Amino acid sequence: MKKDIHPSYGPVVFRDRAANHAFLTRSTMTSEKTIEWEDGHTYPVVDVEISNVSHPFYTGTARVLDTAGRVEKFEKRYGKKRG
């Protein structure tokens, strides 16, 4: 492996502001902001808009929307293949 070409890899806190949830992991991402974690150490924090805690797919609130019969319109135009 070549030296001095890879980004530093270390502990980072990702914080989901919408769900008020944070988790500590390792990443190459960096941030000027820091947070004191439960273990008493200070880590860089990266704010994200959505995570597995607030994403509709993972929370079970996801819905499939078929506005104006788009599926039926597609099947009518291109034919429904059964196989």
mmCIF file of C-alpha atoms in Angstrom:
data_model
loop_
_atom_site.group_PDB
_atom_site.id
_atom_site.type_symbol
_atom_site.label_atom_id
_atom_site.label_comp_id
_atom_site.label_asym_id
_atom_site.label_seq_id
_atom_site.Cartn_x
_atom_site.Cartn_y
_atom_site.Cartn_z
ATOM 1 C CA MET A 1 0.000 0.000 0.000
ATOM 2 C CA LYS A 2 1.362 3.443 -0.896
ATOM 3 C CA LYS A 3 2.023 5.834 1.959
ATOM 4 C CA ASP A 4 0.458 9.308 2.353
ATOM 5 C CA ILE A 5 -2.229 8.907 -0.332
ATOM 6 C CA HIS A 6 -5.078 7.494 1.758
ATOM 7 C CA PRO A 7 -7.386 9.665 3.874
ATOM 8 C CA SER A 8 -7.261 9.220 7.623
ATOM 9 C CA TYR A 9 -9.726 6.671 8.975
ATOM 10 C CA GLY A 10 -10.979 7.187 12.488
ATOM 11 C CA PRO A 11 -13.953 7.436 14.835
ATOM 12 C CA VAL A 12 -16.741 9.839 13.812
ATOM 13 C CA VAL A 13 -20.193 10.491 15.278
ATOM 14 C CA PHE A 14 -23.053 10.688 12.778
ATOM 15 C CA ARG A 15 -26.046 12.607 14.139
ATOM 16 C CA ASP A 16 -29.551 12.409 12.661
ATOM 17 C CA ARG A 17 -31.057 15.753 13.600
ATOM 18 C CA ALA A 18 -34.617 14.796 12.586
ATOM 19 C CA ALA A 19 -34.769 11.750 14.869
ATOM 20 C CA ASN A 20 -32.465 13.062 17.610
ATOM 21 C CA HIS A 21 -30.271 9.970 17.208
ATOM 22 C CA ALA A 22 -26.493 9.655 17.025
ATOM 23 C CA PHE A 23 -24.113 6.754 16.547
ATOM 24 C CA LEU A 24 -20.367 6.350 16.723
ATOM 25 C CA THR A 25 -18.606 4.581 13.874
ATOM 26 C CA ARG A 26 -15.391 4.802 11.883
ATOM 27 C CA SER A 27 -15.173 6.811 8.675
ATOM 28 C CA THR A 28 -12.924 8.912 6.480
ATOM 29 C CA MET A 29 -15.321 11.863 6.795
ATOM 30 C CA THR A 30 -14.188 14.835 8.845
ATOM 31 C CA SER A 31 -15.855 17.826 10.405
ATOM 32 C CA GLU A 32 -14.928 21.005 12.229
ATOM 33 C CA LYS A 33 -17.736 20.371 14.745
ATOM 34 C CA THR A 34 -17.067 18.084 17.683
ATOM 35 C CA ILE A 35 -19.169 16.348 20.302
ATOM 36 C CA GLU A 36 -18.380 14.761 23.633
ATOM 37 C CA TRP A 37 -19.521 11.150 23.459
ATOM 38 C CA GLU A 38 -20.806 8.901 26.248
ATOM 39 C CA ASP A 39 -17.330 7.495 26.854
ATOM 40 C CA GLY A 40 -15.982 10.956 27.707
ATOM 41 C CA HIS A 41 -13.928 11.373 24.516
ATOM 42 C CA THR A 42 -14.461 14.141 21.967
ATOM 43 C CA TYR A 43 -15.130 13.097 18.364
ATOM 44 C CA PRO A 44 -15.900 14.960 15.135
ATOM 45 C CA VAL A 45 -19.632 15.030 14.415
ATOM 46 C CA VAL A 46 -21.311 14.910 10.993
ATOM 47 C CA ASP A 47 -24.971 15.976 10.832
ATOM 48 C CA VAL A 48 -27.134 13.988 8.420
ATOM 49 C CA GLU A 49 -30.709 14.655 7.364
ATOM 50 C CA ILE A 50 -31.857 11.051 7.383
ATOM 51 C CA SER A 51 -30.661 7.735 8.775
ATOM 52 C CA ASN A 52 -32.066 4.272 9.365
ATOM 53 C CA VAL A 53 -33.907 5.635 12.424
ATOM 54 C CA SER A 54 -35.907 8.219 10.459
ATOM 55 C CA HIS A 55 -36.062 6.744 6.919
ATOM 56 C CA PRO A 56 -39.597 5.617 5.977
ATOM 57 C CA PHE A 57 -38.382 2.307 4.528
ATOM 58 C CA TYR A 58 -36.731 1.237 7.763
ATOM 59 C CA THR A 59 -39.438 2.597 10.054
ATOM 60 C CA GLY A 60 -42.180 0.718 8.188
ATOM 61 C CA THR A 61 -44.070 3.842 7.160
ATOM 62 C CA ALA A 62 -43.124 3.671 3.471
ATOM 63 C CA ARG A 63 -46.019 3.743 1.032
ATOM 64 C CA VAL A 64 -46.177 2.963 -2.649
ATOM 65 C CA LEU A 65 -48.004 5.761 -4.421
ATOM 66 C CA ASP A 66 -49.692 5.120 -7.729
ATOM 67 C CA THR A 67 -50.949 8.556 -8.651
ATOM 68 C CA ALA A 68 -53.279 8.773 -11.620
ATOM 69 C CA GLY A 69 -52.948 5.059 -12.438
ATOM 70 C CA ARG A 70 -49.398 5.306 -13.739
ATOM 71 C CA VAL A 71 -48.799 1.571 -13.451
ATOM 72 C CA GLU A 72 -51.933 0.779 -15.432
ATOM 73 C CA LYS A 73 -51.053 3.454 -17.976
ATOM 74 C CA PHE A 74 -47.579 1.917 -18.414
ATOM 75 C CA GLU A 75 -48.986 -1.601 -18.751
ATOM 76 C CA LYS A 76 -51.558 -0.421 -21.288
ATOM 77 C CA ARG A 77 -48.941 1.363 -23.370
ATOM 78 C CA TYR A 78 -46.217 -1.282 -23.304
ATOM 79 C CA GLY A 79 -48.217 -4.409 -22.547
ATOM 80 C CA LYS A 80 -48.096 -6.580 -19.513
ATOM 81 C CA LYS A 81 -45.623 -9.402 -19.955
ATOM 82 C CA ARG A 82 -46.281 -12.576 -18.054
ATOM 83 C CA GLY A 83 -43.839 -15.298 -17.977
#
